[in-house]
């Protein structure tokens, strides 16, 4: 089945505008014609009423019906009859001599209108207006509606030609103007199609129109900048990960090659221990890489209410090469995952252990709104310029020593990720007596009693 061809935006807009204008013109045209005809008929009625009242006034002044019908000016075009109370024609103008009553006597004190046709064997229509005189007789005056009908037909004819032309003009103008308005969008689309993953540094031109197109251009450029940053970070991550994974693999291979060259003199128990250590290092590295790669791509984890002081105390109590001094406030509740907070604390302690000389210090304090975990060592500290960079992936300030101690440069990056997932922040400060101090702040959970 072929792909259904869709109507373009400019065509849909032109059609919608044409339909809206067509409906509006139809309503306005009908209302205009009706109003015009009403006004013209009222004008004819005024003339007929004036003639009828003139005759009625003559009758009231004592003139005979014959004299009264001769009073209105107009000659042969005057159509007037005088009727008695029974509707009998008492007198008529020259054009109506010998004709029956145009309408029956109404007996109403108010003028009444009647529309007649076929008068004098003509197809024209007439408006007859009846006025009752003071003596009970009625005066009928008629006026032709030919001018009204002709004017109405002419107006309808003009509208029948003008309205479609106006609708067509609106459709063409809409089509052209929408096309011009969308031209910058099409230009953006064409240039955006040329942007590839191989080169995300290209940017779209930003027209200085001050409208939605300019804002769209700015937004697209901001999106391209974010994509470029993301792709660059991904490339660096892949490169760094490849480098880190290559190191333990190369070490394992070297150990086996050296042992194979040594032959029977090889200490295979020592080789096995070294291979297991490198394998453990490789396993930790792969686990860390998977954790970083999955961050933000899966469903949010299930959090629970927990006592973070127990988590910190348990991690601080693990056996280490240096003593760990603790000052932990009890019964401090947060909402989170125990394993994630334990890993974040363990990463900080492992990192501090590699840099400390003789002592580690862990403190946990809390306020009404926040929880603070501080891990302090007495090493050389971290220069202020590097205190944000150390939280990036694969960053080592002391490459040789950290690699020898088994660090991959991912511990602090993972810690920051876990802390941010819990709505907290992490920063690095100077320790009071030298060294470095890492500070974690988490929102404290409130328990309603």
XYZ file of C-alpha atoms in Angstrom:
449
model
C 0.000 0.000 0.000
C 1.487 3.321 -1.072
C 2.202 6.058 1.386
C -0.674 8.450 1.751
C 0.203 11.879 0.411
C -0.565 14.586 2.924
C -1.703 18.096 2.121
C 0.940 20.711 2.902
C 0.567 23.216 5.724
C 0.244 26.162 3.351
C -2.473 24.363 1.359
C -4.393 23.423 4.517
C -4.118 27.000 5.752
C -5.309 28.383 2.412
C -8.281 25.999 2.366
C -9.206 26.818 5.959
C -8.973 30.566 5.323
C -11.052 30.231 2.132
C -13.775 28.258 3.899
C -13.888 30.759 6.762
C -14.101 33.718 4.371
C -16.702 31.930 2.211
C -18.963 31.292 5.195
C -18.522 34.849 6.449
C -19.230 36.314 3.008
C -22.320 34.138 2.611
C -23.743 35.308 5.919
C -22.877 38.953 5.259
C -24.185 38.817 1.691
C -27.531 37.295 2.663
C -27.911 39.778 5.489
C -26.947 42.649 3.168
C -29.399 41.654 0.458
C -32.222 41.245 2.959
C -31.425 44.594 4.569
C -31.157 46.369 1.223
C -34.477 44.971 0.014
C -36.151 45.892 3.272
C -34.902 49.457 2.962
C -36.041 49.761 -0.673
C -39.479 48.352 0.125
C -39.776 50.814 2.983
C -38.977 53.607 0.544
C -41.689 52.457 -1.858
C -44.134 52.143 1.038
C -43.420 55.720 2.100
C -44.324 56.986 -1.401
C -47.522 54.892 -1.483
C -48.521 55.994 2.009
C -47.945 59.627 1.104
C -50.250 59.272 -1.915
C -52.918 57.488 0.127
C -52.823 60.031 2.928
C -53.043 62.882 0.405
C -56.251 61.384 -1.027
C -57.631 60.690 2.467
C -56.966 64.301 3.444
C -58.806 65.522 0.318
C -61.778 63.324 1.204
C -61.764 64.695 4.734
C -61.743 68.220 3.276
C -65.044 67.559 1.442
C -63.729 66.614 -1.987
C -65.564 63.960 -3.930
C -63.845 60.596 -4.480
C -63.262 61.482 -8.148
C -61.720 64.814 -7.180
C -59.684 63.226 -4.431
C -58.030 60.583 -6.649
C -56.925 63.333 -9.023
C -55.096 65.136 -6.214
C -51.758 63.100 -6.071
C -49.183 64.078 -8.649
C -47.724 61.460 -10.941
C -50.007 61.256 -13.935
C -50.481 57.833 -15.444
C -48.180 56.198 -12.860
C -50.546 57.020 -9.999
C -52.492 53.931 -8.860
C -55.134 54.992 -6.341
C -58.614 53.695 -5.464
C -61.235 54.954 -3.046
C -63.372 52.212 -1.461
C -66.466 52.435 0.674
C -66.905 50.403 3.848
C -68.134 47.407 1.835
C -65.062 47.407 -0.422
C -66.855 48.880 -3.458
C -64.696 51.064 -5.695
C -66.038 54.604 -5.516
C -63.324 56.207 -7.623
C -59.996 55.272 -9.162
C -57.091 56.917 -10.872
C -56.930 56.795 -14.658
C -54.733 53.680 -14.733
C -57.214 51.722 -12.597
C -60.544 52.834 -14.080
C -62.900 49.907 -14.362
C -60.670 47.643 -12.258
C -61.985 45.847 -9.185
C -60.694 46.740 -5.764
C -57.015 45.972 -5.452
C -57.500 44.808 -1.856
C -60.448 44.498 0.493
C -61.193 47.411 2.777
C -59.350 46.743 6.017
C -61.283 48.982 8.375
C -58.042 49.372 10.375
C -57.036 52.796 11.564
C -53.377 51.942 10.847
C -51.926 51.757 7.315
C -51.635 48.176 6.071
C -49.401 46.745 3.343
C -50.207 44.194 0.652
C -48.019 42.790 -2.109
C -49.828 42.287 -5.408
C -48.841 40.673 -8.708
C -50.339 40.547 -12.170
C -51.769 44.049 -11.977
C -52.814 45.329 -15.439
C -51.775 41.920 -16.864
C -48.158 42.716 -16.053
C -45.663 40.422 -14.312
C -44.372 43.185 -12.073
C -45.213 43.087 -8.412
C -46.795 46.000 -6.569
C -46.975 47.166 -3.006
C -50.481 48.323 -2.072
C -50.940 50.436 1.031
C -54.405 50.932 2.584
C -55.259 54.044 4.630
C -58.678 54.475 6.280
C -60.203 57.953 5.969
C -62.056 59.664 8.808
C -65.458 58.904 7.269
C -64.825 55.151 7.130
C -63.875 55.007 3.483
C -60.510 53.445 2.534
C -57.854 54.724 0.176
C -55.624 52.210 -1.632
C -52.366 53.446 -3.191
C -50.090 51.064 -5.114
C -46.460 51.401 -6.156
C -44.496 49.123 -8.444
C -41.740 46.964 -6.890
C -39.923 46.661 -10.201
C -37.049 48.896 -9.093
C -36.769 46.959 -5.847
C -36.677 43.601 -7.644
C -34.213 44.865 -10.234
C -31.924 46.279 -7.546
C -32.098 43.008 -5.596
C -31.292 40.922 -8.677
C -28.382 43.199 -9.544
C -26.979 42.976 -6.023
C -27.317 39.175 -5.974
C -25.604 38.980 -9.371
C -22.700 41.130 -8.211
C -22.319 39.093 -5.039
C -22.511 35.821 -6.973
C -19.511 36.955 -9.017
C -17.649 38.993 -6.407
C -17.826 36.567 -3.482
C -16.122 33.637 -5.285
C -13.499 35.997 -6.672
C -12.845 37.363 -3.183
C -12.609 33.839 -1.757
C -10.183 32.879 -4.523
C -8.128 36.005 -3.856
C -7.985 35.195 -0.126
C -6.913 31.619 -0.929
C -4.115 32.810 -3.218
C -2.905 35.476 -0.803
C -2.984 33.013 2.094
C -1.093 30.415 0.076
C 1.575 32.927 -0.937
C 1.923 34.587 2.477
C 2.047 31.296 4.378
C 4.655 30.067 1.900
C 6.760 33.159 2.554
C 6.283 32.766 6.307
C 7.362 29.103 6.143
C 10.332 29.782 3.895
C 12.705 30.330 6.855
C 11.385 27.106 8.419
C 12.104 25.208 5.220
C 15.571 26.744 5.148
C 16.119 25.597 8.724
C 14.895 22.113 7.830
C 17.230 21.876 4.829
C 20.245 23.023 6.821
C 19.329 20.816 9.786
C 19.246 17.842 7.406
C 22.896 18.511 6.581
C 23.948 18.237 10.231
C 25.367 14.747 10.849
C 26.740 12.909 13.843
C 30.194 13.215 12.307
C 30.134 16.999 12.758
C 27.711 18.439 15.298
C 29.546 21.757 15.487
C 27.445 23.236 12.669
C 24.774 25.722 13.720
C 21.651 26.982 11.997
C 21.323 30.641 10.965
C 19.152 32.710 13.288
C 16.911 35.191 11.439
C 16.406 38.490 13.254
C 12.631 38.427 12.854
C 11.707 38.541 16.534
C 9.026 35.895 16.039
C 8.523 32.159 16.492
C 10.960 31.333 13.683
C 13.792 33.130 15.472
C 12.943 31.372 18.734
C 12.802 28.051 16.893
C 16.268 28.682 15.433
C 17.683 29.518 18.860
C 16.080 26.418 20.385
C 17.421 24.170 17.624
C 20.923 25.589 18.050
C 20.706 25.014 21.799
C 19.592 21.438 21.117
C 22.521 20.932 18.726
C 24.877 22.282 21.380
C 23.490 19.818 23.927
C 23.783 16.981 21.423
C 27.357 17.958 20.631
C 28.225 18.048 24.315
C 26.540 14.684 24.866
C 28.247 13.050 21.895
C 31.635 14.452 22.909
C 31.118 13.160 26.436
C 30.095 9.764 25.062
C 33.177 9.615 22.855
C 35.421 10.542 25.755
C 33.681 7.979 27.914
C 34.186 5.240 25.318
C 37.824 6.217 24.833
C 38.529 6.364 28.562
C 36.651 3.128 29.195
C 38.615 1.394 26.441
C 41.855 2.652 27.949
C 40.910 1.544 31.454
C 39.737 -1.891 30.298
C 42.883 -2.385 28.245
C 45.115 -1.980 31.311
C 43.978 -5.029 33.372
C 43.625 -7.146 30.231
C 47.190 -6.250 29.186
C 48.438 -7.002 32.696
C 46.800 -10.436 32.721
C 48.253 -11.220 29.327
C 51.720 -10.046 30.374
C 51.630 -12.196 33.507
C 50.787 -15.289 31.491
C 53.378 -14.568 28.812
C 56.118 -14.061 31.411
C 55.115 -17.261 33.213
C 55.084 -19.177 29.931
C 58.580 -17.956 29.056
C 59.786 -18.952 32.550
C 58.502 -22.449 31.940
C 58.892 -24.790 34.907
C 60.471 -22.023 36.968
C 57.298 -19.963 36.952
C 55.543 -19.302 40.277
C 52.027 -20.129 39.154
C 50.500 -19.479 42.563
C 51.830 -15.928 42.442
C 50.663 -15.570 38.849
C 47.218 -16.824 39.844
C 46.997 -14.328 42.705
C 48.017 -11.466 40.429
C 45.523 -12.550 37.739
C 42.724 -12.775 40.316
C 43.555 -9.272 41.561
C 43.473 -7.886 38.031
C 40.261 -9.799 37.331
C 38.677 -8.292 40.447
C 39.821 -4.869 39.320
C 38.366 -5.514 35.878
C 35.086 -6.678 37.393
C 34.794 -3.532 39.521
C 35.590 -1.371 36.534
C 32.952 -3.046 34.340
C 30.352 -2.724 37.115
C 31.152 0.991 37.511
C 30.948 1.560 33.772
C 27.573 -0.182 33.587
C 26.269 1.925 36.459
C 27.344 5.152 34.755
C 26.034 4.034 31.369
C 22.602 3.164 32.777
C 22.177 6.388 34.741
C 19.076 8.278 33.614
C 18.039 5.608 31.092
C 15.999 3.275 33.301
C 12.964 3.716 35.510
C 13.598 5.580 38.767
C 14.489 3.215 41.617
C 12.157 2.547 44.508
C 13.134 4.609 47.545
C 12.358 3.875 51.189
C 12.544 5.631 54.528
C 15.839 4.687 56.185
C 18.207 5.673 58.967
C 21.275 7.014 57.149
C 23.289 7.037 60.384
C 23.258 3.213 60.412
C 24.466 3.140 56.801
C 27.341 5.537 57.481
C 28.277 3.769 60.729
C 28.387 0.386 58.983
C 30.671 1.663 56.215
C 32.944 3.472 58.669
C 33.312 0.274 60.678
C 34.869 -1.716 57.831
C 38.491 -2.767 58.310
C 40.985 -0.351 56.736
C 44.723 0.279 56.849
C 44.165 3.486 58.836
C 41.898 4.305 61.764
C 38.511 5.907 61.122
C 37.262 8.451 63.647
C 33.488 8.837 63.664
C 31.015 11.342 65.030
C 27.604 10.200 63.858
C 24.324 11.667 65.035
C 21.775 8.863 65.569
C 18.284 8.446 64.160
C 18.690 10.586 61.058
C 16.067 9.658 58.478
C 16.226 10.167 54.730
C 14.337 8.779 51.764
C 16.553 6.714 49.486
C 18.196 3.382 48.760
C 20.450 1.885 51.443
C 22.750 0.196 48.899
C 23.230 3.409 46.913
C 23.999 5.538 49.984
C 26.304 2.819 51.302
C 28.198 2.749 48.037
C 28.505 6.539 47.972
C 29.926 6.529 51.517
C 32.241 3.613 50.741
C 33.568 5.359 47.633
C 34.417 8.452 49.665
C 36.154 6.394 52.336
C 38.107 4.377 49.746
C 39.186 7.547 47.990
C 40.174 9.236 51.252
C 42.064 6.119 52.386
C 44.285 6.248 49.308
C 45.281 9.838 50.078
C 45.411 9.960 53.890
C 48.525 9.550 56.025
C 47.261 8.347 59.373
C 43.635 9.185 60.066
C 40.193 9.333 58.462
C 37.295 11.213 60.028
C 33.605 10.696 59.277
C 30.909 12.971 60.721
C 27.150 12.964 60.242
C 25.091 15.908 61.422
C 21.542 16.992 60.697
C 19.330 20.056 60.790
C 15.584 20.248 60.439
C 15.867 20.182 56.628
C 19.236 18.702 55.655
C 21.671 15.914 56.462
C 25.434 16.421 56.162
C 27.985 13.640 55.749
C 31.645 14.737 55.897
C 34.614 12.511 55.064
C 38.009 14.077 55.893
C 41.578 12.889 55.324
C 44.961 14.354 56.351
C 46.628 14.075 52.949
C 47.882 16.768 50.622
C 44.411 18.105 49.779
C 43.049 19.139 46.382
C 43.875 22.468 44.692
C 40.827 24.770 44.356
C 41.080 24.676 40.549
C 40.582 20.885 40.557
C 37.794 20.572 43.122
C 35.044 20.354 40.510
C 37.061 18.371 38.010
C 37.706 15.499 40.422
C 34.015 14.552 40.178
C 34.308 13.907 36.439
C 34.802 10.434 35.029
C 38.338 8.966 34.797
C 39.933 12.038 36.381
C 43.043 11.306 38.459
C 45.100 14.066 40.020
C 47.881 11.579 40.781
C 47.861 9.178 37.824
C 50.668 6.815 38.877
C 49.746 6.399 42.531
C 46.010 6.072 41.917
C 46.434 3.463 39.210
C 48.784 1.433 41.381
C 46.273 1.518 44.228
C 43.536 0.203 41.984
C 41.602 3.429 41.446
C 39.893 3.941 38.100
C 38.851 7.579 38.464
C 35.167 6.619 38.634
C 34.546 6.576 42.394
C 33.782 10.256 42.885
C 31.835 10.424 39.609
C 29.611 7.546 40.760
C 29.238 9.122 44.202
C 28.045 12.404 42.693
C 25.582 10.518 40.487
C 24.127 8.607 43.452
C 23.896 11.752 45.586
C 22.138 13.686 42.816
C 19.662 10.825 42.366
C 18.730 11.362 46.026
C 18.221 15.101 45.519
C 21.480 16.026 47.248
C 24.699 17.859 46.467
C 28.379 17.067 46.896
C 31.385 19.371 47.144
C 35.035 19.345 48.168
C 36.500 21.633 50.832
C 39.753 22.116 52.748
C 40.000 20.070 55.942
C 40.573 22.145 59.102
C 44.029 20.622 59.764
C 45.078 20.087 56.136
C 43.953 17.478 53.676
C 40.609 17.331 51.873
C 37.046 17.092 53.102
C 34.171 15.869 50.938
C 30.731 17.111 52.008
C 27.456 15.417 51.043
C 24.156 17.199 51.739
C 20.880 15.288 51.515
C 17.297 16.389 52.220
C 16.128 15.106 55.590
C 12.889 13.166 55.763
C 10.151 14.382 58.078
C 8.091 11.849 59.997
C 4.592 12.870 61.035
C 3.528 11.510 64.381
